[in-house]
Short mmCIF file of C-alpha atoms and ligand atoms in Angstrom, two decimals:
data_model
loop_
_atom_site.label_atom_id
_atom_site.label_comp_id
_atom_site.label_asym_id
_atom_site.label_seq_id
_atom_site.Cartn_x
_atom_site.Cartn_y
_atom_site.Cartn_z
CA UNK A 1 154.16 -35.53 190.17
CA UNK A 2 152.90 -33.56 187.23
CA UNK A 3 148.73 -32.91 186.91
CA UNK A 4 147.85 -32.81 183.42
CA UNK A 5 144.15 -31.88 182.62
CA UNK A 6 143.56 -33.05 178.69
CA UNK A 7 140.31 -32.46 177.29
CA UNK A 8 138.27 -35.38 176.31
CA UNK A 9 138.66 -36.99 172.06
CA UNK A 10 140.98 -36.92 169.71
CA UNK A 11 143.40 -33.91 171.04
CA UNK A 12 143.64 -35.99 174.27
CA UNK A 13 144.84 -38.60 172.30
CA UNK A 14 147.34 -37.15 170.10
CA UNK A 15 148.82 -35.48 173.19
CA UNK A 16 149.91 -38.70 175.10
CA UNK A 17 151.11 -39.67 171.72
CA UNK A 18 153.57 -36.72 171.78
CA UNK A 19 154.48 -37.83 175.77
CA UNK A 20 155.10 -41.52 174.67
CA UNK A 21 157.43 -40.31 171.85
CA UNK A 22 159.03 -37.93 174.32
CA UNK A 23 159.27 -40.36 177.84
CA UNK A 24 159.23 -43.96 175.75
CA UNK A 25 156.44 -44.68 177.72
CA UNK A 26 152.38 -45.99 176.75
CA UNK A 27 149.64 -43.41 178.29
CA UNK A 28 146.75 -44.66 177.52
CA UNK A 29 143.27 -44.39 179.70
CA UNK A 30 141.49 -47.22 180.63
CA UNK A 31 137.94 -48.00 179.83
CA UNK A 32 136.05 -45.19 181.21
CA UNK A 33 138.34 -43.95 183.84
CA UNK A 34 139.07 -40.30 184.11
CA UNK A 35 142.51 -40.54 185.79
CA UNK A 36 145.77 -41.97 184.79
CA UNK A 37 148.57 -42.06 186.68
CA UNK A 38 151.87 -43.08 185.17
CA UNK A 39 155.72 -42.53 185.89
CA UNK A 40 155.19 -39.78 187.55
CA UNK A 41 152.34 -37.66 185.38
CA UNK A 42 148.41 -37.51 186.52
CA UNK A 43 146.95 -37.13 183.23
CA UNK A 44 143.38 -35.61 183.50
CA UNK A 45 140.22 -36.76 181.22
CA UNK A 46 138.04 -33.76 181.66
CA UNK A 47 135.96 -31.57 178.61
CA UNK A 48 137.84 -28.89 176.69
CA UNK A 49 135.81 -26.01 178.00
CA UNK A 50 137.27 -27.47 181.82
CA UNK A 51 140.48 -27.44 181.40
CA UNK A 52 141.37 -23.99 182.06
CA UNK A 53 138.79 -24.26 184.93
CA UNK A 54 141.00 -26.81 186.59
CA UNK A 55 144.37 -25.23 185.78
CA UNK A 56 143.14 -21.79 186.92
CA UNK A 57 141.68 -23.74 190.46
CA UNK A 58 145.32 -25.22 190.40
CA UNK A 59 143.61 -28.84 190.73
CA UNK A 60 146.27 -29.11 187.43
CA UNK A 61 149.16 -27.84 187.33
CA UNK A 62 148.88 -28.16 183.70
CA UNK A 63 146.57 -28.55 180.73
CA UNK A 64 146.13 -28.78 176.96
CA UNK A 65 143.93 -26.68 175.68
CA UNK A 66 142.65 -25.00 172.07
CA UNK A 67 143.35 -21.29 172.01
CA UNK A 68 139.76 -20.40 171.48
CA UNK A 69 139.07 -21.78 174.81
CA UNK A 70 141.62 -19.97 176.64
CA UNK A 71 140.63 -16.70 175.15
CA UNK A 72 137.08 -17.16 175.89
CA UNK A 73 137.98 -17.56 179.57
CA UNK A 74 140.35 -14.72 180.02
CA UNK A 75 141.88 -16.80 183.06
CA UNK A 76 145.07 -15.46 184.02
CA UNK A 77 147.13 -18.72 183.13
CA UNK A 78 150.63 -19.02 181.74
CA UNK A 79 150.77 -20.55 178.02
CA UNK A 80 153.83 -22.74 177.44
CA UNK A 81 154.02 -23.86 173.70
CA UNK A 82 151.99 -24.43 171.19
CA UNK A 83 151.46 -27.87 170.51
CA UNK A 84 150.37 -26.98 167.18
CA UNK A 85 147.30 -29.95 167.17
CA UNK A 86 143.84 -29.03 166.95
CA UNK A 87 144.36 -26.32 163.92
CA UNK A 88 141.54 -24.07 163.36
CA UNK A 89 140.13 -20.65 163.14
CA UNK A 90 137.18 -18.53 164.79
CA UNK A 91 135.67 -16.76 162.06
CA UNK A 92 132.13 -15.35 161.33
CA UNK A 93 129.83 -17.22 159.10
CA UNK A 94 126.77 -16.07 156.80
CA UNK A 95 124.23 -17.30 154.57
CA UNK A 96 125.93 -17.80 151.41
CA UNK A 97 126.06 -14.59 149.00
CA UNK A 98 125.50 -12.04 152.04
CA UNK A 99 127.17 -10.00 153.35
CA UNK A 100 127.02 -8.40 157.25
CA UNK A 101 125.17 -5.34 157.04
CA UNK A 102 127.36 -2.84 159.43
CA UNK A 103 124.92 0.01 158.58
CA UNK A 104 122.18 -1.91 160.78
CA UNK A 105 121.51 -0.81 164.30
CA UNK A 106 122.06 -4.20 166.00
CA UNK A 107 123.46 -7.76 164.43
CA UNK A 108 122.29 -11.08 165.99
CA UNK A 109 125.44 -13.17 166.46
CA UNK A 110 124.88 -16.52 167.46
CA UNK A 111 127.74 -18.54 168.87
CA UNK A 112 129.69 -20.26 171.93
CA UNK A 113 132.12 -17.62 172.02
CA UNK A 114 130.57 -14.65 173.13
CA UNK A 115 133.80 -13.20 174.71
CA UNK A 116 135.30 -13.23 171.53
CA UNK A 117 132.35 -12.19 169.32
CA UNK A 118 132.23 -9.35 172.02
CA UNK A 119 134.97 -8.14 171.46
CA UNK A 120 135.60 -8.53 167.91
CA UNK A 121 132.15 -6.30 167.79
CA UNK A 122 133.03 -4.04 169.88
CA UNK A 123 136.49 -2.84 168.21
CA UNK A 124 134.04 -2.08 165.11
CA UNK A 125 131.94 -0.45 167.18
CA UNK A 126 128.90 -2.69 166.20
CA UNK A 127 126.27 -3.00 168.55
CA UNK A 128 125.34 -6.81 169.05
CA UNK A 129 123.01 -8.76 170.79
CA UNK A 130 124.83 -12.11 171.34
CA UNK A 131 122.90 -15.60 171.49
CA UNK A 132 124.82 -18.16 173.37
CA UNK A 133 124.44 -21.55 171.65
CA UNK A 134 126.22 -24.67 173.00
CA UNK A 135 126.44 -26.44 169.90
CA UNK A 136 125.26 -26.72 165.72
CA UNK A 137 125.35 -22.89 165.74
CA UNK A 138 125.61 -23.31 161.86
CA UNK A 139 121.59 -23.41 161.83
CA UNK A 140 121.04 -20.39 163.63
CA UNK A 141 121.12 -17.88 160.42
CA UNK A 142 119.23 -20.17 158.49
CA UNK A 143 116.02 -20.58 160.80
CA UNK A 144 116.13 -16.76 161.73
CA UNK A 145 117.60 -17.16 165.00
CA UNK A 146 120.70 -15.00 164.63
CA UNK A 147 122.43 -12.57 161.16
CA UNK A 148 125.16 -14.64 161.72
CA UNK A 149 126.95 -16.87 163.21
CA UNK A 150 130.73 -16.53 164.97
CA UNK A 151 132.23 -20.78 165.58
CA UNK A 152 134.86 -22.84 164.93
CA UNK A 153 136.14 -23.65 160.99
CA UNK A 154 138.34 -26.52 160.25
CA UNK A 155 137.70 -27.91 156.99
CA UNK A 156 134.82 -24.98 156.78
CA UNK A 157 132.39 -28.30 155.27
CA UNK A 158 129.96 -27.55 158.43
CA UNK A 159 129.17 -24.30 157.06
CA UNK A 160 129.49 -25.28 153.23
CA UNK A 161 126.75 -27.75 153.42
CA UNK A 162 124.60 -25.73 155.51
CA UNK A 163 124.17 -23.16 153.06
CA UNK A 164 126.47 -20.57 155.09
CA UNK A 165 129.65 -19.27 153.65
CA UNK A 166 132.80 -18.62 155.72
CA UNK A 167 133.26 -15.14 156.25
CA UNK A 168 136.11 -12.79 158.35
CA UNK A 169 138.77 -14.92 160.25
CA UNK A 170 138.94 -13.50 163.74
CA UNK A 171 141.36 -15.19 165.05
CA UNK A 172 143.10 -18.53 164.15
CA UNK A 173 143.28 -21.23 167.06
CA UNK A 174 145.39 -24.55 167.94
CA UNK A 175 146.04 -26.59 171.19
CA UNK A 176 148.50 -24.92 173.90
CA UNK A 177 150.13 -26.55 176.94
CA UNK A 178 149.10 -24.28 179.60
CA UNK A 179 150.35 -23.84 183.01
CA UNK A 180 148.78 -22.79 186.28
CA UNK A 181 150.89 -19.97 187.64
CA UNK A 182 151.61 -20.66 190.87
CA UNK A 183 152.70 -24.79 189.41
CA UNK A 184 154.87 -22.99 187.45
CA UNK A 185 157.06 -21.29 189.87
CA UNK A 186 156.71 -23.88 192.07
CA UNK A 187 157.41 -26.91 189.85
CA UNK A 188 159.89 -24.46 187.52
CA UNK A 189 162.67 -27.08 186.37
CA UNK A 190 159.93 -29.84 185.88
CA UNK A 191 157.99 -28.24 184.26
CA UNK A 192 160.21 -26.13 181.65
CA UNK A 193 162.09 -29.94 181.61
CA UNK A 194 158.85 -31.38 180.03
CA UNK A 195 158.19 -28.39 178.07
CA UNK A 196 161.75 -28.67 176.36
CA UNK A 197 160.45 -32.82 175.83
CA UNK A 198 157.84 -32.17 174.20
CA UNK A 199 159.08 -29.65 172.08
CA UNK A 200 161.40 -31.67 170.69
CA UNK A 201 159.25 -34.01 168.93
CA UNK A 202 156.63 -32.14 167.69
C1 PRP B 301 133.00 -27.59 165.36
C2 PRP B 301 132.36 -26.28 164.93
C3 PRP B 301 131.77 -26.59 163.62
C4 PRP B 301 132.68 -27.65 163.05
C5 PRP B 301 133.61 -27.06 162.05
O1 PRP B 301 132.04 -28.34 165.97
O2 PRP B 301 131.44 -25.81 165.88
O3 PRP B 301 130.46 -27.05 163.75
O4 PRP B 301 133.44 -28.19 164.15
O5 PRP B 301 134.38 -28.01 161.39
P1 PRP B 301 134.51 -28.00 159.80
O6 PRP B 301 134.89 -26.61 159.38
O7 PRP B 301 135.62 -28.96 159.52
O8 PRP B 301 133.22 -28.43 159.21
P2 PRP B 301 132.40 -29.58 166.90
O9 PRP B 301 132.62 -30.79 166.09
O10 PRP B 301 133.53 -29.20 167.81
O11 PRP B 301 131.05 -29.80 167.71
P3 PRP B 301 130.17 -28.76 168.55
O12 PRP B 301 129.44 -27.91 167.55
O13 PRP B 301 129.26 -29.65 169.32
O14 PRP B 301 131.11 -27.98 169.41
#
């Protein structure tokens, strides 16, 4: 038996769509139930920002998770292909026709990734003060809560009609299969078996 932590909406969804096409089988959950157990796979219903949490803890021996997430975590957990789902960037967003001052002494960056705002920062030697936000971080520059912003852009539409414009990509994001490190030498051939699967028909 395989443990599979997915996290919650549509990349949940699309991912048991790539197991049916690869094991001819329906995964689907019911109702509201957070397990789902099926020829031989425990599939996981958990929230994005979890799954490494429970891959790390080993309570899965997998997970599918969006790059951003792993690299805000910094768990030490194995990543075994990208499912290429879920595409997106992190990049910094401003208030439309300005630019980030690097001259000032400190820049307010508000955002849900501090790790990789941190860094990103710190290899331009900019002194920050990050604000953690859990969500809309697109209105922090425009009530005066942060400079700028660091989040998420997809269609980059959040930002557009918010009166922010997107600004340096620092790093460009999409959903991994990721593997707890002790499953994986435990669980090698079964795991590297579904691996091989899946690849084949994305
Ligand atoms: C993400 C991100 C942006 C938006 C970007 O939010 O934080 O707000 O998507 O997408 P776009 O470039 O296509 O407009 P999400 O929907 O994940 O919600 P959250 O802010 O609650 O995390």
């Amino acid at each position: 038996m395989l443990t599979i932590a997915l996290p919650k909406g549509r990349i949940a969804e699309e991912t048991l769509d790539k197991f049916e096409k690869a094991f001819g089988e329906k995964f689907v959950f019911e109702d509201r139930k957070l397990i789902l157990k099926k020829s031989g796979f425990c599939f996981l219903n958990v929230r994005n920002q979890d799954v490494p949490t429970y891959v790390k803890y080993g309570a899965a021996d997998l997970g599918v998770v969006g790059l951003d997430v792993l690299e805000e975590k910094e768990y030490d957990i194995i990543k075994l292909l990208d499912l290429r789902l879920g595409r997106c960037k992190v990049a910094i967003g401003l208030r439309a026709g300005e630019e980030l001052d690097w001259t000032k002494s400190e820049i307010k960056v508000a955002t849900k990734h501090e790790v990789i705002a941190r860094k990103y920062f710190e290899k331009k030697a900019m002194a920050v003060d990050i604000i953690k936000l859990y969500g809309s971080i697109e209105l922090a520059p425009l009530v005066g809560l942060s400079d700028c912003i660091v989040d998420i852009v997809e269609t980059g539409l959040t930002m557009k009609q918010n009166g922010l414009e997107v600004g340096p990509t620092i790093m460009e994001s999409s959903a991994f299969l990721i593997s707890n490190k002790n499953s994986y030498y435990a669980k090698k051939e079964q795991i590297l078996d579904l691996r091989e699967k899946i690849e084949e028909v994305l």
